Coordinates of N, CA and C and ligand atoms in Angstrom, one line a residue:
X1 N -15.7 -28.8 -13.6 CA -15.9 -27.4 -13.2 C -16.9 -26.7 -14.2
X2 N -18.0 -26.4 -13.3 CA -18.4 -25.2 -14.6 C -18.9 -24.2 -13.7
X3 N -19.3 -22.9 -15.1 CA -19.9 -21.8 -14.4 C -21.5 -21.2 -14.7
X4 N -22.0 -20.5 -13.5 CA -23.2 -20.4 -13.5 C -23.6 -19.3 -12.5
X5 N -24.8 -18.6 -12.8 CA -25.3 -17.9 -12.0 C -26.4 -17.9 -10.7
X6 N -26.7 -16.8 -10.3 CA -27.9 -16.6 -9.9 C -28.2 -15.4 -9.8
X7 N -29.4 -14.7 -9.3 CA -29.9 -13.7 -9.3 C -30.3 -12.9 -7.8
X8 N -29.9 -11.8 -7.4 CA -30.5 -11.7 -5.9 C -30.9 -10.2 -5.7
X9 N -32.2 -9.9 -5.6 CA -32.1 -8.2 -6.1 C -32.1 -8.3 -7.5
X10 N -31.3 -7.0 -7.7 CA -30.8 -6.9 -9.0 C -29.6 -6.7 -9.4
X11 N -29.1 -8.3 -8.4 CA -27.5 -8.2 -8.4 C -27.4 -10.0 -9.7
X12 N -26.8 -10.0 -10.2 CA -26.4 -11.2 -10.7 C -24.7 -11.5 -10.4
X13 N -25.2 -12.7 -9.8 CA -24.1 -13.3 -8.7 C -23.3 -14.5 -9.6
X14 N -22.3 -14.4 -10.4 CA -21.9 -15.8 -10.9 C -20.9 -16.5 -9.9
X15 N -21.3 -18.2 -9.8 CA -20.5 -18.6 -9.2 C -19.9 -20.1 -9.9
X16 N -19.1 -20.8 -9.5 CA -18.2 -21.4 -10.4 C -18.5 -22.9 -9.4
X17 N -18.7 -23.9 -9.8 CA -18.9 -25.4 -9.0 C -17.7 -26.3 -9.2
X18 N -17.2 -26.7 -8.3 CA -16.1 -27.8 -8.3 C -16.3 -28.8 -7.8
X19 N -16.4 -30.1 -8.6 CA -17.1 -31.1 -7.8 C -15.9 -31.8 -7.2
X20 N -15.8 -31.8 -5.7 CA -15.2 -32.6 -4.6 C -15.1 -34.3 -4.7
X21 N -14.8 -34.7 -5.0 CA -14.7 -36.6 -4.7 C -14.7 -36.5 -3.1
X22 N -14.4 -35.8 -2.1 CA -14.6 -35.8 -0.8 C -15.6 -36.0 -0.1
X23 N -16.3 -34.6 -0.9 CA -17.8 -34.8 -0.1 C -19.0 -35.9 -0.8
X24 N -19.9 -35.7 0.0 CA -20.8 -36.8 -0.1 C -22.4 -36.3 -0.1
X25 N -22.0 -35.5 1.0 CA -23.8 -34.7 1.2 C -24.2 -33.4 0.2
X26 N -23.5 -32.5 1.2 CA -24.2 -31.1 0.9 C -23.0 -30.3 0.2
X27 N -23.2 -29.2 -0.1 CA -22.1 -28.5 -1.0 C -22.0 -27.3 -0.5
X28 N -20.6 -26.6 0.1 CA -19.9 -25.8 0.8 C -20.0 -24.4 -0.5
X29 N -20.1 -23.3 0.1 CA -20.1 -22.2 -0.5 C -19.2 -21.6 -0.1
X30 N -18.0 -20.9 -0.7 CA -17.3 -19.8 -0.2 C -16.3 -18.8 -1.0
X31 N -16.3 -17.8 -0.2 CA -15.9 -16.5 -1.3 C -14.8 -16.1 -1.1
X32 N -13.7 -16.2 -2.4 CA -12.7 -16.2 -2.8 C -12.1 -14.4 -2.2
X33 N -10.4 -14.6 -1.2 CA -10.2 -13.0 -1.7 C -10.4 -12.1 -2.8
X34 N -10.7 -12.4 -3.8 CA -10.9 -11.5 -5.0 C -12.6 -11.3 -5.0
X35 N -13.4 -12.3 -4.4 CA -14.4 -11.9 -4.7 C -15.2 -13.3 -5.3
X36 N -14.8 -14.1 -5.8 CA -15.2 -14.9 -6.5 C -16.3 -15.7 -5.7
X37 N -17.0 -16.4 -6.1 CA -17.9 -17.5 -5.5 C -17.2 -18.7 -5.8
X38 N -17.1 -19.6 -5.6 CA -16.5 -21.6 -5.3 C -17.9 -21.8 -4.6
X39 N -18.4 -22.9 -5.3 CA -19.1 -23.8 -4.7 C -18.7 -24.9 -4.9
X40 N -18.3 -25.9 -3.4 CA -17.8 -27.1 -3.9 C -19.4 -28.0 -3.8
X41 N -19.0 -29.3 -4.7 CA -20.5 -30.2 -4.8 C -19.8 -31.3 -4.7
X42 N -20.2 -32.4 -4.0 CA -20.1 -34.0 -4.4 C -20.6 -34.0 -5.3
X43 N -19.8 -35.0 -5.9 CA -20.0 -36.1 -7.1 C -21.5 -36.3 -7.8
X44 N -21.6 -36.1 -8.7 CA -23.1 -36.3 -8.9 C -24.1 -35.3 -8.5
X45 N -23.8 -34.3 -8.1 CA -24.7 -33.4 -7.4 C -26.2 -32.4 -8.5
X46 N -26.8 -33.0 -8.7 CA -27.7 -32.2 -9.7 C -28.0 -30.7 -10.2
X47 N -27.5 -29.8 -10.8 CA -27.2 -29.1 -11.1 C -28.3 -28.0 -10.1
X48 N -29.8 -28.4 -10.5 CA -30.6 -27.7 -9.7 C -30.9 -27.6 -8.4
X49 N -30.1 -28.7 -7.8 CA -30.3 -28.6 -6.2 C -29.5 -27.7 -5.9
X50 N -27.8 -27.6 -6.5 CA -27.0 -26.8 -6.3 C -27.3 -25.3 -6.3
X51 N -28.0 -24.8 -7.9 CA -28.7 -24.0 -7.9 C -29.3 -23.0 -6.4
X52 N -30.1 -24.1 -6.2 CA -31.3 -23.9 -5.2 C -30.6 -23.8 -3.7
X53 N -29.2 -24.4 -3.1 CA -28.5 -23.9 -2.2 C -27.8 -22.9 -2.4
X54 N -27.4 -22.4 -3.5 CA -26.6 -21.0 -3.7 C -27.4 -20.2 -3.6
X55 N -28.8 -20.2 -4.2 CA -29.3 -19.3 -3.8 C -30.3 -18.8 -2.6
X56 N -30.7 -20.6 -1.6 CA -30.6 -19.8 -0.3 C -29.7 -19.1 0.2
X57 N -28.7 -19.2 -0.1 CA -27.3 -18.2 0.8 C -27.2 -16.7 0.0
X58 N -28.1 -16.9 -1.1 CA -27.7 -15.3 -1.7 C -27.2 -14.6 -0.8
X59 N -28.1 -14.3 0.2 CA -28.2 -12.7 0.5 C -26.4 -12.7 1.5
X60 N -26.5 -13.6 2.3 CA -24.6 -13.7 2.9 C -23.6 -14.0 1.7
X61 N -24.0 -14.2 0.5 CA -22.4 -14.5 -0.3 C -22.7 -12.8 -0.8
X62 N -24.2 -12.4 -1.4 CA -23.8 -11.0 -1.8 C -23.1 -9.8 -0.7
X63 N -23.0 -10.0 0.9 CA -22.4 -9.6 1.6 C -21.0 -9.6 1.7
X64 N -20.9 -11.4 1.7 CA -19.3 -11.2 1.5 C -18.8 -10.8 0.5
X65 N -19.4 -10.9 -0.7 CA -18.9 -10.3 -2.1 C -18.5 -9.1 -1.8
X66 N -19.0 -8.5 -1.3 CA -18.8 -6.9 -1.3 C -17.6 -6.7 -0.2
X67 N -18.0 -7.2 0.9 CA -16.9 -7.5 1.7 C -15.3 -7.4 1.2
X68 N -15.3 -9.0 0.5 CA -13.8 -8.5 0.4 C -13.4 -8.1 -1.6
X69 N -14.9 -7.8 -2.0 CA -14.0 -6.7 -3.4 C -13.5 -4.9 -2.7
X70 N -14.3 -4.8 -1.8 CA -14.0 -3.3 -1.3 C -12.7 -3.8 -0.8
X71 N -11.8 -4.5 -0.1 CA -11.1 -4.9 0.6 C -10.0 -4.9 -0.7
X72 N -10.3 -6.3 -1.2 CA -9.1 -6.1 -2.4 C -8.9 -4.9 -3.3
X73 N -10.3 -4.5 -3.5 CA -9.9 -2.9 -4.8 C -9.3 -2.0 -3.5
X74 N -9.4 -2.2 -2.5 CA -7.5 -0.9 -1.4 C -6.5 -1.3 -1.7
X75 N -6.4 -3.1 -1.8 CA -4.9 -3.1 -2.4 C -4.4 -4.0 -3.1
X76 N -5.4 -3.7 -4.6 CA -5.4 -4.1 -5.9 C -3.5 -3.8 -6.3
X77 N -3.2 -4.8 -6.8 CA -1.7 -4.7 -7.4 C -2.0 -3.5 -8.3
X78 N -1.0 -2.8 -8.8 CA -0.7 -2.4 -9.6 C -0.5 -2.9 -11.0
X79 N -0.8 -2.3 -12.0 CA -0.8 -3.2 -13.4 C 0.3 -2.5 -14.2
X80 N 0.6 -1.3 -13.7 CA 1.4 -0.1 -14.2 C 1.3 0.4 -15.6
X81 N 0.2 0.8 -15.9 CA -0.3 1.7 -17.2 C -0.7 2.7 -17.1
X82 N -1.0 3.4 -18.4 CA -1.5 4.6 -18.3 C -2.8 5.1 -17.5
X83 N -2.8 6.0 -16.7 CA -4.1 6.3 -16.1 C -3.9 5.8 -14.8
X84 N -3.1 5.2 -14.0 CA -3.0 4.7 -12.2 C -2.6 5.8 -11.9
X85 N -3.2 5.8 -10.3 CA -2.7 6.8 -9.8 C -1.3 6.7 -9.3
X86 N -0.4 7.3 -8.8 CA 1.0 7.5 -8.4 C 0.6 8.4 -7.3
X87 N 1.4 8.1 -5.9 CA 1.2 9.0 -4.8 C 2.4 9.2 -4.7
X88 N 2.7 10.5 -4.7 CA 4.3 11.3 -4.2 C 3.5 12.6 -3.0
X89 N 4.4 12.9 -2.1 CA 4.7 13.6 -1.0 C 2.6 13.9 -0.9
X90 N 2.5 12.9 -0.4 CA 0.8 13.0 -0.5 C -0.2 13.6 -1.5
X91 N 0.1 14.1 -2.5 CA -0.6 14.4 -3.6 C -1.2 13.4 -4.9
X92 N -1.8 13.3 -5.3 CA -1.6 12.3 -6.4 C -1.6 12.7 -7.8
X93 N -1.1 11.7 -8.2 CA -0.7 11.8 -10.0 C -0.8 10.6 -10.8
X94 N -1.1 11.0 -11.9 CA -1.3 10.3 -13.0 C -0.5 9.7 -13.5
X95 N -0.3 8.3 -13.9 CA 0.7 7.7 -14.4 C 0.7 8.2 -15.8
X96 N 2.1 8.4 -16.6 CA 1.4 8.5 -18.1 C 2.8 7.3 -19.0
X97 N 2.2 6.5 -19.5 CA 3.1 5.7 -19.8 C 3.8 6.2 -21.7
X98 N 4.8 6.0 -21.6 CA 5.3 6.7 -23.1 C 5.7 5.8 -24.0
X99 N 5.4 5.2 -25.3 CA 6.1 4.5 -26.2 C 6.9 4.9 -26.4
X100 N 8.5 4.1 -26.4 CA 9.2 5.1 -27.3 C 10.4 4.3 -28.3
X101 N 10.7 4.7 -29.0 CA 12.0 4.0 -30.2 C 13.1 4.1 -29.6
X102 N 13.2 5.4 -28.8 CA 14.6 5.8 -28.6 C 14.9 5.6 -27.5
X103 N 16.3 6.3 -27.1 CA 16.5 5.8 -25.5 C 15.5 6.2 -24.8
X104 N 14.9 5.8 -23.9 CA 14.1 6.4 -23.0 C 14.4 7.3 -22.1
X105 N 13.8 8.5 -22.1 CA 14.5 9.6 -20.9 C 14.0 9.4 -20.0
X106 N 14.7 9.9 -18.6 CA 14.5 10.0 -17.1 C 12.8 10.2 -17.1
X107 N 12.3 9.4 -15.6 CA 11.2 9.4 -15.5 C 11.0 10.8 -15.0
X108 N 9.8 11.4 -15.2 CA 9.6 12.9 -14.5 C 8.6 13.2 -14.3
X109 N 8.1 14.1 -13.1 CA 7.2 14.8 -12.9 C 6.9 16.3 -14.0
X110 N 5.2 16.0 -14.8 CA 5.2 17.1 -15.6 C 3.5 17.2 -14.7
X111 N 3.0 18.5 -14.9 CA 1.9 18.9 -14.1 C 1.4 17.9 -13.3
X112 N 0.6 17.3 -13.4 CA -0.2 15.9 -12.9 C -0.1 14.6 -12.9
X113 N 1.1 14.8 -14.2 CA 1.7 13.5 -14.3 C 2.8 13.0 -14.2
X114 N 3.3 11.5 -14.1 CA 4.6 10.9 -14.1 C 4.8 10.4 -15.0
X115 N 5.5 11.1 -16.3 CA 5.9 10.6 -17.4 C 6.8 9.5 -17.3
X116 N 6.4 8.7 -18.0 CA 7.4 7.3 -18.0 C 7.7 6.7 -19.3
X117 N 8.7 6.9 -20.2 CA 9.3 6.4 -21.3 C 9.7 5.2 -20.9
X118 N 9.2 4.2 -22.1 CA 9.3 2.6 -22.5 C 9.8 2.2 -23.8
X119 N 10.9 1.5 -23.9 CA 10.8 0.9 -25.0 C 10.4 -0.6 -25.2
X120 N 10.0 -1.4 -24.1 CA 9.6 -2.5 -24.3 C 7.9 -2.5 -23.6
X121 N 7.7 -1.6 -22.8 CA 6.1 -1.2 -22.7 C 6.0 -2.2 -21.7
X122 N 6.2 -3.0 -21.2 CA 5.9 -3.8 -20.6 C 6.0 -3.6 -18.6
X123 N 5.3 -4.1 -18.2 CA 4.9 -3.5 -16.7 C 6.3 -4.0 -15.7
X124 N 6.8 -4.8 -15.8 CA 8.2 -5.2 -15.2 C 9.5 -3.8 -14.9
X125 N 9.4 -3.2 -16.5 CA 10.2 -2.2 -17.0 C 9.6 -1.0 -16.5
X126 N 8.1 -0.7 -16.5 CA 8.0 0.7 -16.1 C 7.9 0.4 -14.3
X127 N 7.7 -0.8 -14.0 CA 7.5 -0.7 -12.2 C 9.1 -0.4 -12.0
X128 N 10.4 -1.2 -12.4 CA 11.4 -1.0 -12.0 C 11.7 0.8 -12.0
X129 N 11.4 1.6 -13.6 CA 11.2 2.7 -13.4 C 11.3 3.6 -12.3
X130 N 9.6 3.4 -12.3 CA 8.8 3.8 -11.4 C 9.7 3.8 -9.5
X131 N 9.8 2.8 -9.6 CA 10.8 2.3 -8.2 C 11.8 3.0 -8.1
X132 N 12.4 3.1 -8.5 CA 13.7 3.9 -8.8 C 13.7 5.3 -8.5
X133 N 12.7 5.8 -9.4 CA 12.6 7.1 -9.5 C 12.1 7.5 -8.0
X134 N 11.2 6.8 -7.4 CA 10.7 7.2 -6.0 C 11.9 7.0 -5.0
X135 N 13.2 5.6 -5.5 CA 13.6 5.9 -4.6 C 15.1 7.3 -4.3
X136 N 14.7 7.4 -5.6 CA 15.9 9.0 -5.7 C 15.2 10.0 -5.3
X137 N 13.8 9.8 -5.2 CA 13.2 11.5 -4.7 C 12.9 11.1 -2.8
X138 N 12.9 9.6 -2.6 CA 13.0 9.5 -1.4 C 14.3 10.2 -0.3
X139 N 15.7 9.3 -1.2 CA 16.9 9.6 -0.9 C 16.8 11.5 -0.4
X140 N 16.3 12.4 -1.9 CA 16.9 13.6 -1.6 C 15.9 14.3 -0.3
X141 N 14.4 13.9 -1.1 CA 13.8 14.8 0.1 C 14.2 14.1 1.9
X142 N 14.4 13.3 2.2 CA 15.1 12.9 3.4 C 16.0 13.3 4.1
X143 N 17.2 13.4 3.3 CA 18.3 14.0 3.4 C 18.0 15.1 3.8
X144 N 17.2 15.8 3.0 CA 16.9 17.4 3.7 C 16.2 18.0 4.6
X145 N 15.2 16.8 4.4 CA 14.4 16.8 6.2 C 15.2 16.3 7.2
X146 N 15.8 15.6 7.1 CA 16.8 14.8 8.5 C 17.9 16.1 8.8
X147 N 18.7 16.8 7.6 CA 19.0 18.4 8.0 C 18.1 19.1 8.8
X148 N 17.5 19.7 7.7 CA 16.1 20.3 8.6 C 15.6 20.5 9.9
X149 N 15.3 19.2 10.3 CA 15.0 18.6 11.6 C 16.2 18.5 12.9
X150 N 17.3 18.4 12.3 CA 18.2 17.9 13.2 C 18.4 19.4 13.4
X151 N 18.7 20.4 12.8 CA 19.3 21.5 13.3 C 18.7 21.9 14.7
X152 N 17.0 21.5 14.8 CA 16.4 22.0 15.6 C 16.5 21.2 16.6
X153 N 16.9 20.2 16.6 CA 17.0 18.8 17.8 C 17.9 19.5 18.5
X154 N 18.2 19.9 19.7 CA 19.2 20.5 20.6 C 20.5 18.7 21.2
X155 N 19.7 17.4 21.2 CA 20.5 16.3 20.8 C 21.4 16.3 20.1
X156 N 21.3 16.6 19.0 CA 22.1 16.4 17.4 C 22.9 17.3 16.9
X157 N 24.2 17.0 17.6 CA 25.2 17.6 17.0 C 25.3 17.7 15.0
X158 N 25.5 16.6 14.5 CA 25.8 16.5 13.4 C 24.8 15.3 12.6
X159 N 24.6 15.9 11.5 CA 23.5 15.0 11.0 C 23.9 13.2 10.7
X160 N 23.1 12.5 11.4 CA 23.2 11.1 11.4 C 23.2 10.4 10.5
X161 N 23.8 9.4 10.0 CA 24.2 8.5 8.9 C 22.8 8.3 8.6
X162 N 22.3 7.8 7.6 CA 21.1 7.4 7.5 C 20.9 6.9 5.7
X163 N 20.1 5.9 6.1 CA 19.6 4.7 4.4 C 18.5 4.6 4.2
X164 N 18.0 4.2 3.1 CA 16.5 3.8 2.4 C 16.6 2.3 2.8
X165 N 15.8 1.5 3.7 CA 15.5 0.3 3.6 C 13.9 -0.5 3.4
X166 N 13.4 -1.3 2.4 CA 12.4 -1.3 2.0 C 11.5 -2.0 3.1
X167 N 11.0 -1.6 4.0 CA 10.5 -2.9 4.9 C 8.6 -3.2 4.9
X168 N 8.1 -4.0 5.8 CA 7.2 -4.3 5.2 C 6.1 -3.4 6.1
X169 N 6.3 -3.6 7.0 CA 5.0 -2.6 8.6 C 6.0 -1.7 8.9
X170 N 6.9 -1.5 8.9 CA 7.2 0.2 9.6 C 7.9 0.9 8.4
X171 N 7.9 2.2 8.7 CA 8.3 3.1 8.3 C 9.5 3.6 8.7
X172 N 10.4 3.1 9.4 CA 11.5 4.0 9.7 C 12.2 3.1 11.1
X173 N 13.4 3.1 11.2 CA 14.3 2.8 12.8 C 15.4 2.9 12.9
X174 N 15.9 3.1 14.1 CA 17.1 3.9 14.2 C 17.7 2.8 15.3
X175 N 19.0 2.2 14.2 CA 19.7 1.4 15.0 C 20.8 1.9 16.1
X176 N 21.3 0.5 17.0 CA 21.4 1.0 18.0 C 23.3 2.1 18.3
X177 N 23.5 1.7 16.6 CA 24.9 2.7 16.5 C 24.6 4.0 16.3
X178 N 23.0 4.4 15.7 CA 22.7 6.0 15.7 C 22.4 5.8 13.9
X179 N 22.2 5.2 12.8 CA 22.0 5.2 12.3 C 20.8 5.2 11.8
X180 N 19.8 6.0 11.1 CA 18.5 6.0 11.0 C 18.1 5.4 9.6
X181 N 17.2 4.6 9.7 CA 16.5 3.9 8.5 C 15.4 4.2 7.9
X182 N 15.1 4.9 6.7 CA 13.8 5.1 6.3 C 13.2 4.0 5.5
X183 N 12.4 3.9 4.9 CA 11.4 3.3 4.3 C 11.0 4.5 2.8
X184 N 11.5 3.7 1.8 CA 11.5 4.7 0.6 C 9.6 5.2 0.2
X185 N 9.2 3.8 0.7 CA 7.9 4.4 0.9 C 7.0 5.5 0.9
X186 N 7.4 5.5 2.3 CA 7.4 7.1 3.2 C 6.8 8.5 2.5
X187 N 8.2 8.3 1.7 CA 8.1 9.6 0.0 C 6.6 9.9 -0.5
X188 N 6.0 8.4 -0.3 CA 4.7 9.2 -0.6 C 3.3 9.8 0.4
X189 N 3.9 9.5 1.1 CA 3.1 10.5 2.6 C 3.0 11.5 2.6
X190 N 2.2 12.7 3.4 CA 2.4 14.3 3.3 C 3.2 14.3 4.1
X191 N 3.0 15.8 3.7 CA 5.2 15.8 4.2 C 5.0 15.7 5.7
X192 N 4.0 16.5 6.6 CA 3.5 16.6 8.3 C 3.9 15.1 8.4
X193 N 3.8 13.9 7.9 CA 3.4 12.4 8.4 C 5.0 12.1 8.0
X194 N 6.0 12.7 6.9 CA 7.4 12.0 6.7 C 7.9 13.1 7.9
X195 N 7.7 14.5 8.3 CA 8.4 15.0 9.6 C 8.1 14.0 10.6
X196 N 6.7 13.8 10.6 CA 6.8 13.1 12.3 C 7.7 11.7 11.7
X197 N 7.5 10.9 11.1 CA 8.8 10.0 10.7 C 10.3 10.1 11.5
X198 N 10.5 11.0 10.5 CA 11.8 11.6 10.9 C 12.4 12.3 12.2
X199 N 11.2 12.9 12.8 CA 11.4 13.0 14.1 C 11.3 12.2 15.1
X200 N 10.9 10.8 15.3 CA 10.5 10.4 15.8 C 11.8 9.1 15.7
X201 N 12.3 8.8 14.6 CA 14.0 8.4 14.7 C 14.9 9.4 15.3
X202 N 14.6 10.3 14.6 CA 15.9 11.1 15.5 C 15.7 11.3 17.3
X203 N 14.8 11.2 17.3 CA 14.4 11.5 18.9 C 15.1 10.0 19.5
X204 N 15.0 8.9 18.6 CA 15.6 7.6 19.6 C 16.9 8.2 19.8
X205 N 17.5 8.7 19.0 CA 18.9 9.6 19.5 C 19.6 10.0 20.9
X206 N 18.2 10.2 21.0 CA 18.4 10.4 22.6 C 17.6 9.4 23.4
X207 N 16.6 8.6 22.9 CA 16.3 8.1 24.0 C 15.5 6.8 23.0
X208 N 16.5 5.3 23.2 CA 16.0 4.6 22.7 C 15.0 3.4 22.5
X209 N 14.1 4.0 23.8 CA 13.0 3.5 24.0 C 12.0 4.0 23.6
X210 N 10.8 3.5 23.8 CA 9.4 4.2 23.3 C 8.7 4.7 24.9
X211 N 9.9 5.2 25.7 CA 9.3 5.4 27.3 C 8.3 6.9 27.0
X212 N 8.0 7.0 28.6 CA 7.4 8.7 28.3 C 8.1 9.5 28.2
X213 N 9.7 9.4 28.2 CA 10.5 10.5 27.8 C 10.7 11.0 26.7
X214 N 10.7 9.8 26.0 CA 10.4 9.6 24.3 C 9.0 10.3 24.0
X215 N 8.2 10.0 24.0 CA 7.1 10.6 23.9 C 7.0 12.2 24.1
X216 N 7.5 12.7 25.4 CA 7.9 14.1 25.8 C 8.5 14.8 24.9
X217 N 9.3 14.0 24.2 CA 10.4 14.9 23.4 C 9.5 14.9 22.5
X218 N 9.0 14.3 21.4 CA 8.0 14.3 20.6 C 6.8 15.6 20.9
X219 N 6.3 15.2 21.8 CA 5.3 16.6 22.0 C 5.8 17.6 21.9
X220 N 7.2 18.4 22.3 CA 8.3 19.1 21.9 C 8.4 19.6 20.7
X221 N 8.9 18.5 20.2 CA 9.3 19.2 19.0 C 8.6 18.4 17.6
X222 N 7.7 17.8 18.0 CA 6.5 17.6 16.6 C 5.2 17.7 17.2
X223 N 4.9 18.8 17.6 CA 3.5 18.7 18.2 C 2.1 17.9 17.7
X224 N 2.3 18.1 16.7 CA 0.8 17.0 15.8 C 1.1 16.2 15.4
X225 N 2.3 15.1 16.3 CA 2.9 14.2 15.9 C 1.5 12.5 16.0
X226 N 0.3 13.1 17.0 CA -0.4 12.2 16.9 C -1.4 12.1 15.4
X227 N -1.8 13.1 15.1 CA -2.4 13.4 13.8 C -1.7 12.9 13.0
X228 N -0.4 13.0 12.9 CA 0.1 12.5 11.5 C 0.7 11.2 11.9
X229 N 0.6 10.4 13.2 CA 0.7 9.0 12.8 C -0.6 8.1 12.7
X230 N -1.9 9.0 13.1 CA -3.1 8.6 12.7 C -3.4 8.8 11.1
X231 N -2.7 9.6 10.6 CA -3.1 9.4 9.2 C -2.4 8.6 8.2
X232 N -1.4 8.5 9.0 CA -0.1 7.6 8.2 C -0.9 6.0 8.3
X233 N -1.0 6.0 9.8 CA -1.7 4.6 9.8 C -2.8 4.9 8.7
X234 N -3.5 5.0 8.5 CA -5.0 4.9 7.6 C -4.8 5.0 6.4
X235 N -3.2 5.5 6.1 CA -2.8 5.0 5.0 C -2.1 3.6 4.8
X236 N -1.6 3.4 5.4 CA -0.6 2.0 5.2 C -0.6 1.1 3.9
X237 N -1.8 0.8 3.9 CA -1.9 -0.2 3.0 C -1.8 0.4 1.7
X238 N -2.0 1.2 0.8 CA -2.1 1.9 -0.1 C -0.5 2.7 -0.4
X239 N 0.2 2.9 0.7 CA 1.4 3.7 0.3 C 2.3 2.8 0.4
X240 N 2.1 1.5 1.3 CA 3.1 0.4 1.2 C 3.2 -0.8 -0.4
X241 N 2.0 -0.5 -0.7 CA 1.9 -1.4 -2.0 C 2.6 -0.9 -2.7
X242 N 3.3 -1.6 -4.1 CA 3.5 -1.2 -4.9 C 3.2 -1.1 -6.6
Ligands
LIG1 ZN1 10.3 4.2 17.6

């Protein structure tokens, strides 16, 4: 394996060659989720020929390049240090990570940031943190919207049992004993996108399908409940990661 460039514009494109015992002819070009270039080459393949087919294809690998780095930088892992953003109740914040000797105190919101005390500094310790703390501010702000909400539900006698469950594509469901499920996630959505959430479980309360009656009640009593599940979608990917 080695690595090497090319030039296209005034882009310099490095790509990395792996030579195949499979192949025999020509050498396959393709761009890694992260972005990377692979060129595979049969055996013996002369450096300059290779050269000279990577860089007929410039101009489609600098496309896909771009392609899927925009793609991965939406939902680049988290490395959890100082300076990431943190998204709570749709606003954002600054991570601020803390050395410390001593016990470490509760994680917290101070102006802009989410202070995070560490004594071993390491990203395992402040993600579990981090986790935690969203899912205690998930728990209470829920609790109070599922109050909130229910009083006005003319359905809902008394406020429904209800848990944090971490899932992977939805946001919320309401099983078929009446118990509603959120997604701790959620917490970081504006709050218009965790009401329609919330209403939109409670509404199975009464009606446990997604018919037009369901719907009806919805227009009811969350009127811009389409706006905020159009924005919620176009977040997904970014409020689901961690
Ligand atoms: Zn539903």
């Amino acid at each position: 394996m080695h690595k090497t460039a090319i030039v296209y514009g005034d882009q310099r494109i490095p790509y990395t060659v792996n030579v195949d015992d499979r192949r025999t002819t020509r050498v396959a070009i393709h761009v890694e989720p992260d972005g990377k270039v692979i060129v595979d080459a049969p055996p013996g393949f002369c450096p300059a020929a290779i050269q000279e087919a990577v860089q007929k294809r410039a101009r489609w690998i600098v496309s896909h390049v771009e392609d899927t780095k925009a793609r991965f930088a939406h939902v680049h892992p988290r490395e959890y240090i100082s300076g990431e953003q943190i998204i709570y109740l749709g606003r954002r914040y600054v991570l601020k990570v803390l050395p410390t000797a001593e016990k470490p105190k509760a994680v917290r919101l101070r102006g802009n940031r989410l202070e995070v005390e560490t004594r071993s500094g390491d990203a395992d310790d402040i993600r579990s943190k981090v986790r935690a703390w969203y899912r205690v501010k998930a728990r209470d702000y829920f609790a109070k919207r599922i109050v909130e909400a229910s009083q006005k539900l003319p359905w809902i006698d008394e406020m429904p049992p209800f848990r944090l469950l971490e899932m992977n594509k939805q946001w919320g469901s309401c099983s078929a004993d009446g118990q509603v499920i959120l997604n701790p996630h959620l917490v970081k959505a504006p709050r218009d996108c965790i009401d329609y959430v919330v209403v939109h479980e409670l509404a199975h309360l009464k009606h446990h399908d997604h018919g037009q009656a369901f719907w009806k009640l919805l227009d009811t009593y969350c009127p811009k409940w389409q706006q905020s599940k159009r924005e919620l979608d176009a977040m997904v990917e970014t409020l689901m990661m961690e």
